[in-house]
Amino acid sequence: ACLPQLSGSLMSLYSEGELGRVAVRGCVQFSLRYQAAEKELQVHVLRCRQLAEAKKQRSDPYIKTYLLPDKSNRSKRKTAVRKRSLDPVFNETLKYKLEKRDLQGRTLNLSVWHHDSLGRNLFLGEVEVALGTWDWANTRPEWFSLQPRMPIPSDGLASRGSLNLALKFIPAGSEGEWPAGAGMPPTGELHIWVKDAQSLIPLQSSTVDAFVQCYVLPDDSKASRQKTRVVKRSLNPLFNHTMVYDGFQARDLAEACAEFTLWHHEAFSKRQLGGIRLSLGTGSSYGLPVGWMDSTAEEQGVWQQLLQQPGRWVEALLPLRTN
């Protein structure tokens, strides 16, 4: 019998040449194992049963996997095609090299496809397994019911890791923040401590040369831009970098947005992995509609704490969203 799958599909992974639609049915049997010595996730795909018919009483199925949220080609693995079978036996192992801690926040997407010689491949169903909560003591093959694709939730934001930081707002004239005789800050200051990033998902190479860039919008001038150093060859880079922005009143922060973007540094260019935007998420600034006031509920909560707790550090570990 087929068992229910563990979680609903989070996002569509259609690519060019994968078209058409059939009613999804059947199930797939596979096992998961993490080999610590090899630092390798092994997905052992055994077989499928009672697949949908892509053509008259037949399908030519194969299985494809991704480690979400990475849906690039470097995350894709495929089995061989089994011709003319609704109950194909694969008995193949698909492998991913990564640290076990990097499985946190990852989801295995396993989908079944009918291979068409003209490239019009047909989707036959999928299963998703949240690897962060998987019982790694269980290495037995399990049956999972194939599911149709689900629409993307309105708040479903793909992430390429997390950013760990702390923020503090010091109002103008705050006592206790400055040495005796040094005077008090004439205007409010926003202090930002970029600590580290965690479980980054590279774009193409196997690692990341990461740095974080920050603006406090609406000021997007060069004077507003601050950056950390580049930390090379790490998926968990430690920055430990502080930034200070001055000239703020509390009412200004209610109209502002602290935008953090994490980049992969290359010899002659840079590529963005993701970012976060801390604001009240009102969609407008000083009465004008702006696209960057689009903070998620979690990001808004951090900014609200900052405004409600002047003089105190607010800690946050937030997903680096890609939109």
Coordinates of C-alpha atoms in Angstrom, one line a residue:
A1 CA 0.0 0.0 0.0
C2 CA 1.0 3.6 -0.5
L3 CA 1.5 5.8 2.5
P4 CA 0.6 9.5 2.6
Q5 CA 3.4 11.8 1.8
L6 CA 5.0 13.9 4.5
S7 CA 4.3 17.4 3.3
G8 CA 2.6 19.3 0.5
S9 CA 4.5 20.6 -2.4
L10 CA 6.0 24.1 -1.9
M11 CA 6.8 25.2 -5.4
S12 CA 6.6 24.1 -9.0
L13 CA 9.8 22.9 -10.6
Y14 CA 8.7 22.9 -14.2
S15 CA 11.5 23.5 -16.7
E16 CA 11.5 24.0 -20.4
G17 CA 10.4 20.9 -22.2
E18 CA 8.4 19.5 -19.4
L19 CA 4.8 20.1 -20.5
G20 CA 1.4 18.5 -20.4
R21 CA -0.8 17.1 -17.7
V22 CA -2.1 13.7 -16.6
A23 CA -4.1 12.7 -13.6
V24 CA -1.6 11.7 -10.8
R25 CA -1.9 8.3 -9.2
G26 CA 0.4 5.6 -7.8
C27 CA 3.2 5.6 -5.3
V28 CA 7.0 5.5 -5.1
Q29 CA 9.3 3.5 -2.8
F30 CA 12.6 5.0 -1.6
S31 CA 14.9 5.2 1.4
L32 CA 17.1 8.0 2.8
R33 CA 20.5 7.6 4.4
Y34 CA 23.1 10.1 5.4
Q35 CA 26.7 8.6 5.3
A36 CA 28.7 10.7 7.7
A37 CA 32.1 9.3 6.5
E38 CA 31.4 10.4 3.0
K39 CA 29.4 13.5 4.0
E40 CA 26.8 12.3 1.6
L41 CA 23.0 12.1 1.4
Q42 CA 21.9 9.0 -0.5
V43 CA 18.4 8.7 -1.9
H44 CA 17.9 5.1 -2.9
V45 CA 15.0 4.9 -5.3
L46 CA 13.6 1.4 -5.6
R47 CA 10.3 1.3 -7.6
C48 CA 7.0 2.8 -8.4
R49 CA 3.5 1.2 -8.6
Q50 CA 0.4 1.9 -10.5
L51 CA 1.6 5.0 -12.3
A52 CA -0.7 7.1 -14.5
E53 CA -0.6 6.3 -18.2
A54 CA 1.1 9.0 -20.3
K55 CA 0.2 7.1 -23.5
K56 CA -2.1 4.2 -24.3
Q57 CA -1.6 1.8 -21.4
R58 CA 2.1 2.8 -21.0
S59 CA 4.5 5.3 -19.6
D60 CA 8.3 5.6 -19.9
P61 CA 9.0 6.9 -16.4
Y62 CA 12.1 8.3 -14.8
I63 CA 12.6 10.0 -11.4
K64 CA 14.1 13.4 -10.8
T65 CA 15.2 15.0 -7.4
Y66 CA 16.1 18.4 -6.1
L67 CA 17.2 19.6 -2.7
L68 CA 15.0 22.6 -2.2
P69 CA 15.1 25.5 -2.1
D70 CA 17.9 25.0 -4.6
K71 CA 16.2 24.3 -7.9
S72 CA 19.2 24.9 -10.2
N73 CA 20.8 22.2 -12.4
R74 CA 23.5 21.6 -9.7
S75 CA 20.7 20.3 -7.4
K76 CA 19.1 18.1 -10.0
R77 CA 19.6 14.3 -10.1
K78 CA 17.9 11.8 -12.4
T79 CA 17.5 8.1 -12.8
A80 CA 17.6 6.3 -16.1
V81 CA 14.3 5.9 -18.0
R82 CA 12.4 2.7 -17.7
K83 CA 10.5 2.0 -20.9
R84 CA 6.9 0.8 -21.1
S85 CA 6.1 0.3 -17.5
L86 CA 3.5 1.5 -15.0
D87 CA 5.3 -0.4 -12.2
P88 CA 9.0 0.4 -12.9
V89 CA 11.9 -0.9 -10.9
F90 CA 14.8 1.6 -10.7
N91 CA 17.1 0.4 -7.8
E92 CA 19.3 3.5 -8.2
T93 CA 21.0 5.7 -5.7
L94 CA 21.0 9.5 -6.2
K95 CA 23.7 11.2 -4.2
Y96 CA 24.3 14.7 -2.7
K97 CA 27.6 15.8 -1.1
L98 CA 26.9 18.2 1.8
E99 CA 27.4 18.6 5.6
K100 CA 24.7 17.0 7.7
R101 CA 24.0 20.4 9.4
D102 CA 23.2 21.8 5.9
L103 CA 20.2 19.4 5.7
Q104 CA 18.4 21.7 8.1
G105 CA 16.0 23.8 6.1
R106 CA 16.3 21.6 3.0
T107 CA 13.4 19.7 1.4
L108 CA 13.8 16.7 -0.8
N109 CA 11.6 17.1 -3.9
L110 CA 11.2 13.7 -5.7
S111 CA 9.1 13.7 -8.9
V112 CA 8.2 11.1 -11.4
W113 CA 8.1 12.0 -15.2
H114 CA 7.2 10.3 -18.4
H115 CA 10.1 10.7 -20.9
D116 CA 9.0 11.8 -24.4
S117 CA 11.4 11.5 -27.3
L118 CA 10.3 14.9 -28.6
G119 CA 11.1 16.5 -25.2
R120 CA 7.4 16.9 -24.2
N121 CA 7.9 15.2 -20.8
L122 CA 4.8 14.6 -18.6
F123 CA 4.6 15.1 -14.9
L124 CA 3.3 11.9 -13.1
G125 CA 3.5 13.0 -9.5
E126 CA 5.8 14.1 -6.7
V127 CA 6.7 13.7 -3.0
E128 CA 8.4 16.1 -0.7
V129 CA 10.2 15.3 2.5
A130 CA 11.4 17.9 5.0
L131 CA 14.9 16.7 5.8
G132 CA 15.3 18.9 8.9
T133 CA 12.7 16.6 10.7
W134 CA 13.6 13.3 9.1
D135 CA 14.5 10.4 11.4
W136 CA 17.9 9.4 10.2
A137 CA 17.9 6.2 12.2
N138 CA 15.2 5.1 9.7
T139 CA 17.0 3.7 6.6
R140 CA 14.3 1.3 5.5
P141 CA 12.6 1.8 2.2
E142 CA 9.2 3.5 2.6
W143 CA 6.2 3.9 0.3
F144 CA 4.9 7.4 -0.5
S145 CA 1.8 8.3 -2.4
L146 CA 2.5 10.5 -5.4
Q147 CA 0.9 13.9 -5.2
P148 CA -0.2 16.5 -7.8
R149 CA 1.6 19.8 -7.9
M150 CA 0.2 22.3 -5.4
P151 CA 0.0 26.1 -6.0
I152 CA 2.7 28.2 -4.4
P153 CA 1.4 29.7 -1.0
S154 CA 1.1 33.4 -1.1
D155 CA 3.8 33.7 1.6
G156 CA 6.0 30.9 0.2
L157 CA 9.3 32.6 -0.2
A158 CA 12.3 30.5 -1.4
S159 CA 15.4 31.0 0.7
R160 CA 19.1 30.4 0.2
G161 CA 20.0 30.3 3.8
S162 CA 19.7 32.5 6.9
L163 CA 21.3 35.7 8.2
N164 CA 22.0 36.2 11.9
L165 CA 22.1 39.8 13.1
A166 CA 21.2 42.1 15.9
L167 CA 20.0 45.7 15.8
K168 CA 19.7 48.5 18.4
F169 CA 18.3 52.1 18.1
I170 CA 19.8 54.7 20.4
P171 CA 17.6 57.8 20.6
A172 CA 19.1 61.3 20.5
G173 CA 20.5 62.3 23.9
S174 CA 20.4 58.8 25.4
E175 CA 22.5 58.7 28.5
G176 CA 24.7 55.7 29.4
E177 CA 25.7 55.0 25.9
W178 CA 28.6 57.4 25.8
P179 CA 31.8 57.9 28.0
A180 CA 31.7 60.7 30.6
G181 CA 32.7 64.0 29.0
A182 CA 32.3 62.7 25.5
G183 CA 28.9 64.2 25.0
M184 CA 25.7 62.5 24.0
P185 CA 24.7 61.6 20.4
P186 CA 23.1 64.7 18.8
T187 CA 20.8 62.5 16.7
G188 CA 19.5 59.0 17.0
E189 CA 21.7 56.1 15.9
L190 CA 20.9 52.7 14.4
H191 CA 23.5 50.1 15.3
I192 CA 23.7 46.9 13.3
W193 CA 25.7 43.8 14.1
V194 CA 25.9 41.4 11.2
K195 CA 27.0 38.2 13.0
D196 CA 27.0 35.4 10.4
A197 CA 25.1 33.6 7.7
Q198 CA 24.0 30.0 8.0
S199 CA 23.4 27.0 5.6
L200 CA 23.9 29.1 2.4
I201 CA 23.0 27.4 -0.8
P202 CA 25.5 28.2 -3.6
L203 CA 24.4 29.4 -7.0
Q204 CA 26.6 27.2 -9.1
S205 CA 30.0 26.4 -7.4
S206 CA 30.1 24.2 -4.4
T207 CA 30.8 27.1 -2.0
V208 CA 30.3 30.8 -1.5
D209 CA 32.7 33.8 -1.2
A210 CA 30.1 35.8 0.8
F211 CA 29.7 39.4 1.9
V212 CA 26.7 41.4 3.2
Q213 CA 25.7 44.8 1.9
C214 CA 23.3 47.1 3.7
Y215 CA 21.2 50.2 2.9
V216 CA 18.8 52.1 5.1
L217 CA 16.1 53.1 2.6
P218 CA 14.8 55.4 1.3
D219 CA 18.4 56.6 1.1
D220 CA 19.9 54.4 -1.6
S221 CA 22.9 56.6 -2.2
K222 CA 26.5 55.4 -2.0
A223 CA 26.8 57.2 1.3
S224 CA 24.1 54.8 2.7
R225 CA 25.8 51.7 1.6
Q226 CA 27.9 49.7 4.1
K227 CA 29.5 46.3 3.5
T228 CA 31.1 43.5 5.5
R229 CA 34.4 41.9 4.4
V230 CA 34.3 38.9 2.0
V231 CA 34.5 35.6 3.8
K232 CA 35.8 33.0 1.3
R233 CA 34.8 29.4 0.7
S234 CA 32.2 29.0 3.4
L235 CA 28.5 28.1 3.5
N236 CA 28.4 29.4 7.1
P237 CA 30.5 32.6 6.9
L238 CA 31.3 34.5 10.2
F239 CA 31.3 38.3 9.6
N240 CA 31.1 39.8 13.1
H241 CA 30.8 43.2 11.5
T242 CA 29.2 46.3 13.1
M243 CA 27.6 49.2 11.2
V244 CA 26.3 52.6 12.5
Y245 CA 23.8 54.9 10.8
D246 CA 23.1 58.2 12.4
G247 CA 20.7 61.1 11.9
F248 CA 17.5 59.2 12.8
Q249 CA 14.5 59.9 15.0
A250 CA 12.1 57.1 15.9
R251 CA 9.5 58.5 13.5
D252 CA 12.1 58.3 10.7
L253 CA 12.6 54.6 11.4
A254 CA 8.9 54.0 11.0
E255 CA 9.3 55.2 7.4
A256 CA 12.6 53.5 6.7
C257 CA 13.7 50.0 5.7
A258 CA 17.0 48.3 6.5
E259 CA 17.8 46.2 3.4
F260 CA 20.4 43.5 3.7
T261 CA 21.6 41.6 0.7
L262 CA 24.1 38.7 0.7
W263 CA 26.3 38.4 -2.3
H264 CA 28.8 35.9 -3.8
H265 CA 32.0 37.7 -4.7
E266 CA 33.6 36.9 -8.1
A267 CA 36.8 38.2 -9.7
F268 CA 35.1 40.8 -11.9
S269 CA 31.5 40.7 -10.7
K270 CA 29.1 39.8 -7.9
R271 CA 25.9 37.7 -7.7
Q272 CA 23.1 38.1 -5.2
L273 CA 22.0 35.0 -3.2
G274 CA 19.2 36.6 -1.3
G275 CA 18.2 39.3 1.2
I276 CA 16.0 40.6 3.9
R277 CA 14.1 43.8 4.4
L278 CA 13.4 45.1 7.9
S279 CA 10.6 47.6 8.0
L280 CA 6.9 48.0 9.2
G281 CA 5.9 46.6 5.8
T282 CA 3.4 49.4 5.1
G283 CA 4.0 49.6 1.4
S284 CA 4.7 53.3 1.6
S285 CA 7.3 55.7 2.9
Y286 CA 6.5 59.3 3.8
G287 CA 3.2 59.0 2.0
L288 CA 4.6 57.6 -1.2
P289 CA 4.1 54.0 -2.4
V290 CA 7.4 52.1 -2.6
G291 CA 8.1 48.5 -3.6
W292 CA 10.8 48.0 -0.9
M293 CA 8.3 48.3 2.0
D294 CA 7.4 44.6 1.5
S295 CA 8.7 43.0 4.7
T296 CA 7.4 39.6 5.7
A297 CA 5.5 39.2 9.0
E298 CA 8.7 37.9 10.6
E299 CA 10.8 40.8 9.3
Q300 CA 8.2 43.3 10.5
G301 CA 8.2 41.8 13.9
V302 CA 12.0 42.5 14.3
W303 CA 11.5 46.1 13.2
Q304 CA 8.6 46.6 15.6
Q305 CA 10.7 45.3 18.5
L306 CA 13.5 47.7 17.5
L307 CA 11.1 50.7 17.8
Q308 CA 9.5 49.4 21.0
Q309 CA 12.8 48.7 22.8
P310 CA 15.2 51.7 22.3
G311 CA 18.6 51.1 23.7
R312 CA 18.3 47.3 23.6
W313 CA 19.7 44.8 21.2
V314 CA 17.1 42.9 19.1
E315 CA 18.4 39.6 17.9
A316 CA 17.1 38.0 14.7
L317 CA 17.9 34.9 12.5
L318 CA 16.0 35.4 9.3
P319 CA 15.7 33.5 6.0
L320 CA 17.5 35.1 3.0
R321 CA 14.6 35.4 0.6
T322 CA 15.1 35.4 -3.1
N323 CA 12.3 37.8 -4.2

